[in-house]
Amino acid sequence: MSEKYERGISDPHGNFIFELVIDGIAIGQFQEVSGIKNSTEIFEIQEGGVNGRVHKLPAQTRWENITLRWGSTFDFTMIQWREEFLHDQFSGRRNGSIIMRDHDMKEVRRYNFKAGWPVAYEGPNLNTQSADLAVEMLEIAHHGITVEIVDTSQGG
């Protein structure tokens, strides 16, 4: 049996804390992160005389945009990044990571994205009749994600 399967079954990680790091600088923690997803289109070929099946071949792979949601604070880093783009002061795409931490603040997984840039920003829904948290959103387009898993079973 392969060594990677001999490690045994571990408990799943909690859905607790998500941190964004861009170009090696910690930007902030987020309430919700979505869009860490890729999918590959399927190219189908129907072969004459083979009526029982269709050949399925891989086509283009696409990555969804990353969406970050956070409670409004006095920190304007995310808004400024979007504003740079809107005011033609955009200095280029940036590499970054979404870091998932456990309840002890240890890093358990890192989703590294390449060449990201902010494609959308949404401010909070403002309603004096609501006691909900004011939540902002930033959407990041990118050129792909790699996943790093941190092994915490060895005390790391």
mmCIF file of N, CA and C in Angstrom, residues 78-126:
data_model
loop_
_atom_site.group_PDB
_atom_site.id
_atom_site.type_symbol
_atom_site.label_atom_id
_atom_site.label_comp_id
_atom_site.label_asym_id
_atom_site.label_seq_id
_atom_site.Cartn_x
_atom_site.Cartn_y
_atom_site.Cartn_z
ATOM 1 N N MET A 78 -8.616 46.378 0.671
ATOM 2 C CA MET A 78 -9.309 45.685 -0.418
ATOM 3 C C MET A 78 -9.989 46.680 -1.362
ATOM 4 N N ILE A 79 -10.588 47.705 -0.804
ATOM 5 C CA ILE A 79 -11.246 48.721 -1.621
ATOM 6 C C ILE A 79 -10.207 49.490 -2.434
ATOM 7 N N GLN A 80 -9.074 49.807 -1.837
ATOM 8 C CA GLN A 80 -8.019 50.527 -2.550
ATOM 9 C C GLN A 80 -7.486 49.722 -3.721
ATOM 10 N N TRP A 81 -7.366 48.416 -3.567
ATOM 11 C CA TRP A 81 -6.894 47.567 -4.657
ATOM 12 C C TRP A 81 -7.846 47.675 -5.849
ATOM 13 N N ARG A 82 -9.139 47.627 -5.581
ATOM 14 C CA ARG A 82 -10.137 47.772 -6.650
ATOM 15 C C ARG A 82 -10.100 49.194 -7.234
ATOM 16 N N GLU A 83 -9.963 50.191 -6.370
ATOM 17 C CA GLU A 83 -9.921 51.585 -6.825
ATOM 18 C C GLU A 83 -8.732 51.840 -7.750
ATOM 19 N N GLU A 84 -7.590 51.213 -7.486
ATOM 20 C CA GLU A 84 -6.424 51.343 -8.375
ATOM 21 C C GLU A 84 -6.812 50.968 -9.802
ATOM 22 N N PHE A 85 -7.528 49.881 -9.930
ATOM 23 C CA PHE A 85 -7.946 49.420 -11.242
ATOM 24 C C PHE A 85 -8.931 50.397 -11.884
ATOM 25 N N LEU A 86 -9.893 50.863 -11.105
ATOM 26 C CA LEU A 86 -10.927 51.747 -11.639
ATOM 27 C C LEU A 86 -10.378 53.099 -12.095
ATOM 28 N N HIS A 87 -9.301 53.571 -11.477
ATOM 29 C CA HIS A 87 -8.743 54.891 -11.784
ATOM 30 C C HIS A 87 -7.464 54.812 -12.617
ATOM 31 N N ASP A 88 -7.299 53.697 -13.361
ATOM 32 C CA ASP A 88 -6.147 53.504 -14.251
ATOM 33 C C ASP A 88 -4.805 53.684 -13.542
ATOM 34 N N GLN A 89 -4.747 53.295 -12.275
ATOM 35 C CA GLN A 89 -3.502 53.317 -11.515
ATOM 36 C C GLN A 89 -3.087 51.894 -11.149
ATOM 37 N N PHE A 90 -3.610 50.965 -11.906
ATOM 38 C CA PHE A 90 -3.405 49.544 -11.634
ATOM 39 C C PHE A 90 -1.966 49.169 -11.948
ATOM 40 N N SER A 91 -1.270 48.645 -10.950
ATOM 41 C CA SER A 91 0.143 48.316 -11.105
ATOM 42 C C SER A 91 0.372 46.877 -11.570
ATOM 43 N N GLY A 92 -0.684 46.165 -11.872
ATOM 44 C CA GLY A 92 -0.541 44.814 -12.392
ATOM 45 C C GLY A 92 -1.195 43.763 -11.518
ATOM 46 N N ARG A 93 -1.182 42.567 -12.031
ATOM 47 C CA ARG A 93 -1.766 41.430 -11.323
ATOM 48 C C ARG A 93 -0.867 41.015 -10.170
ATOM 49 N N ARG A 94 -1.472 40.386 -9.162
ATOM 50 C CA ARG A 94 -0.721 39.998 -7.968
ATOM 51 C C ARG A 94 -0.950 38.533 -7.638
ATOM 52 N N ASN A 95 0.087 37.907 -7.109
ATOM 53 C CA ASN A 95 -0.028 36.538 -6.610
ATOM 54 C C ASN A 95 -0.478 36.596 -5.159
ATOM 55 N N GLY A 96 -1.209 35.580 -4.749
ATOM 56 C CA GLY A 96 -1.673 35.571 -3.368
ATOM 57 C C GLY A 96 -2.041 34.186 -2.885
ATOM 58 N N SER A 97 -2.472 34.132 -1.646
ATOM 59 C CA SER A 97 -2.868 32.870 -1.015
ATOM 60 C C SER A 97 -4.068 33.103 -0.113
ATOM 61 N N ILE A 98 -4.955 32.129 -0.119
ATOM 62 C CA ILE A 98 -6.022 32.052 0.874
ATOM 63 C C ILE A 98 -5.533 30.995 1.856
ATOM 64 N N ILE A 99 -5.369 31.381 3.107
ATOM 65 C CA ILE A 99 -4.859 30.461 4.121
ATOM 66 C C ILE A 99 -6.002 30.062 5.047
ATOM 67 N N MET A 100 -6.193 28.755 5.193
ATOM 68 C CA MET A 100 -7.202 28.240 6.115
ATOM 69 C C MET A 100 -6.482 27.866 7.405
ATOM 70 N N ARG A 101 -6.992 28.362 8.518
ATOM 71 C CA ARG A 101 -6.387 28.093 9.825
ATOM 72 C C ARG A 101 -7.382 27.328 10.696
ATOM 73 N N ASP A 102 -6.841 26.524 11.619
ATOM 74 C CA ASP A 102 -7.713 25.794 12.544
ATOM 75 C C ASP A 102 -8.005 26.670 13.767
ATOM 76 N N HIS A 103 -8.713 26.106 14.733
ATOM 77 C CA HIS A 103 -9.109 26.878 15.918
ATOM 78 C C HIS A 103 -7.916 27.301 16.771
ATOM 79 N N ASP A 104 -6.753 26.677 16.581
ATOM 80 C CA ASP A 104 -5.523 27.071 17.292
ATOM 81 C C ASP A 104 -4.686 28.047 16.468
ATOM 82 N N MET A 105 -5.259 28.538 15.345
ATOM 83 C CA MET A 105 -4.605 29.480 14.423
ATOM 84 C C MET A 105 -3.426 28.865 13.678
ATOM 85 N N LYS A 106 -3.348 27.537 13.632
ATOM 86 C CA LYS A 106 -2.312 26.871 12.846
ATOM 87 C C LYS A 106 -2.793 26.755 11.400
ATOM 88 N N GLU A 107 -1.871 26.969 10.478
ATOM 89 C CA GLU A 107 -2.199 26.849 9.067
ATOM 90 C C GLU A 107 -2.405 25.379 8.715
ATOM 91 N N VAL A 108 -3.534 25.070 8.075
ATOM 92 C CA VAL A 108 -3.809 23.692 7.682
ATOM 93 C C VAL A 108 -3.875 23.524 6.161
ATOM 94 N N ARG A 109 -4.155 24.603 5.450
ATOM 95 C CA ARG A 109 -4.224 24.516 3.997
ATOM 96 C C ARG A 109 -3.999 25.901 3.412
ATOM 97 N N ARG A 110 -3.353 25.912 2.235
ATOM 98 C CA ARG A 110 -3.056 27.171 1.552
ATOM 99 C C ARG A 110 -3.465 27.019 0.090
ATOM 100 N N TYR A 111 -4.302 27.941 -0.378
ATOM 101 C CA TYR A 111 -4.734 27.975 -1.768
ATOM 102 C C TYR A 111 -4.025 29.144 -2.433
ATOM 103 N N ASN A 112 -3.019 28.843 -3.255
ATOM 104 C CA ASN A 112 -2.204 29.869 -3.902
ATOM 105 C C ASN A 112 -2.777 30.193 -5.275
ATOM 106 N N PHE A 113 -3.078 31.480 -5.496
ATOM 107 C CA PHE A 113 -3.564 31.886 -6.816
ATOM 108 C C PHE A 113 -2.502 32.716 -7.521
ATOM 109 N N LYS A 114 -2.529 32.665 -8.866
ATOM 110 C CA LYS A 114 -1.541 33.348 -9.685
ATOM 111 C C LYS A 114 -2.200 34.479 -10.463
ATOM 112 N N ALA A 115 -1.505 35.603 -10.547
ATOM 113 C CA ALA A 115 -1.899 36.727 -11.407
ATOM 114 C C ALA A 115 -3.333 37.186 -11.149
ATOM 115 N N GLY A 116 -3.653 37.447 -9.881
ATOM 116 C CA GLY A 116 -5.001 37.873 -9.520
ATOM 117 C C GLY A 116 -5.206 39.373 -9.670
ATOM 118 N N TRP A 117 -6.436 39.744 -9.940
ATOM 119 C CA TRP A 117 -6.807 41.164 -9.980
ATOM 120 C C TRP A 117 -8.282 41.301 -9.625
ATOM 121 N N PRO A 118 -8.655 42.413 -8.983
ATOM 122 C CA PRO A 118 -10.031 42.582 -8.505
ATOM 123 C C PRO A 118 -10.975 42.960 -9.644
ATOM 124 N N VAL A 119 -11.961 42.111 -9.891
ATOM 125 C CA VAL A 119 -12.902 42.363 -10.988
ATOM 126 C C VAL A 119 -14.226 42.941 -10.511
ATOM 127 N N ALA A 120 -14.509 42.846 -9.215
ATOM 128 C CA ALA A 120 -15.778 43.380 -8.709
ATOM 129 C C ALA A 120 -15.658 43.671 -7.216
ATOM 130 N N TYR A 121 -16.359 44.706 -6.793
ATOM 131 C CA TYR A 121 -16.477 45.058 -5.376
ATOM 132 C C TYR A 121 -17.945 45.341 -5.105
ATOM 133 N N GLU A 122 -18.410 44.904 -3.939
ATOM 134 C CA GLU A 122 -19.776 45.196 -3.524
ATOM 135 C C GLU A 122 -19.757 45.668 -2.082
ATOM 136 N N GLY A 123 -20.344 46.822 -1.852
ATOM 137 C CA GLY A 123 -20.434 47.358 -0.498
ATOM 138 C C GLY A 123 -21.529 46.661 0.288
ATOM 139 N N PRO A 124 -21.631 46.986 1.580
ATOM 140 C CA PRO A 124 -22.636 46.327 2.426
ATOM 141 C C PRO A 124 -24.049 46.797 2.107
ATOM 142 N N ASN A 125 -25.025 45.952 2.416
ATOM 143 C CA ASN A 125 -26.424 46.363 2.359
ATOM 144 C C ASN A 125 -26.677 47.232 3.581
ATOM 145 N N LEU A 126 -27.113 48.447 3.355
ATOM 146 C CA LEU A 126 -27.327 49.393 4.451
ATOM 147 C C LEU A 126 -28.811 49.472 4.767
#
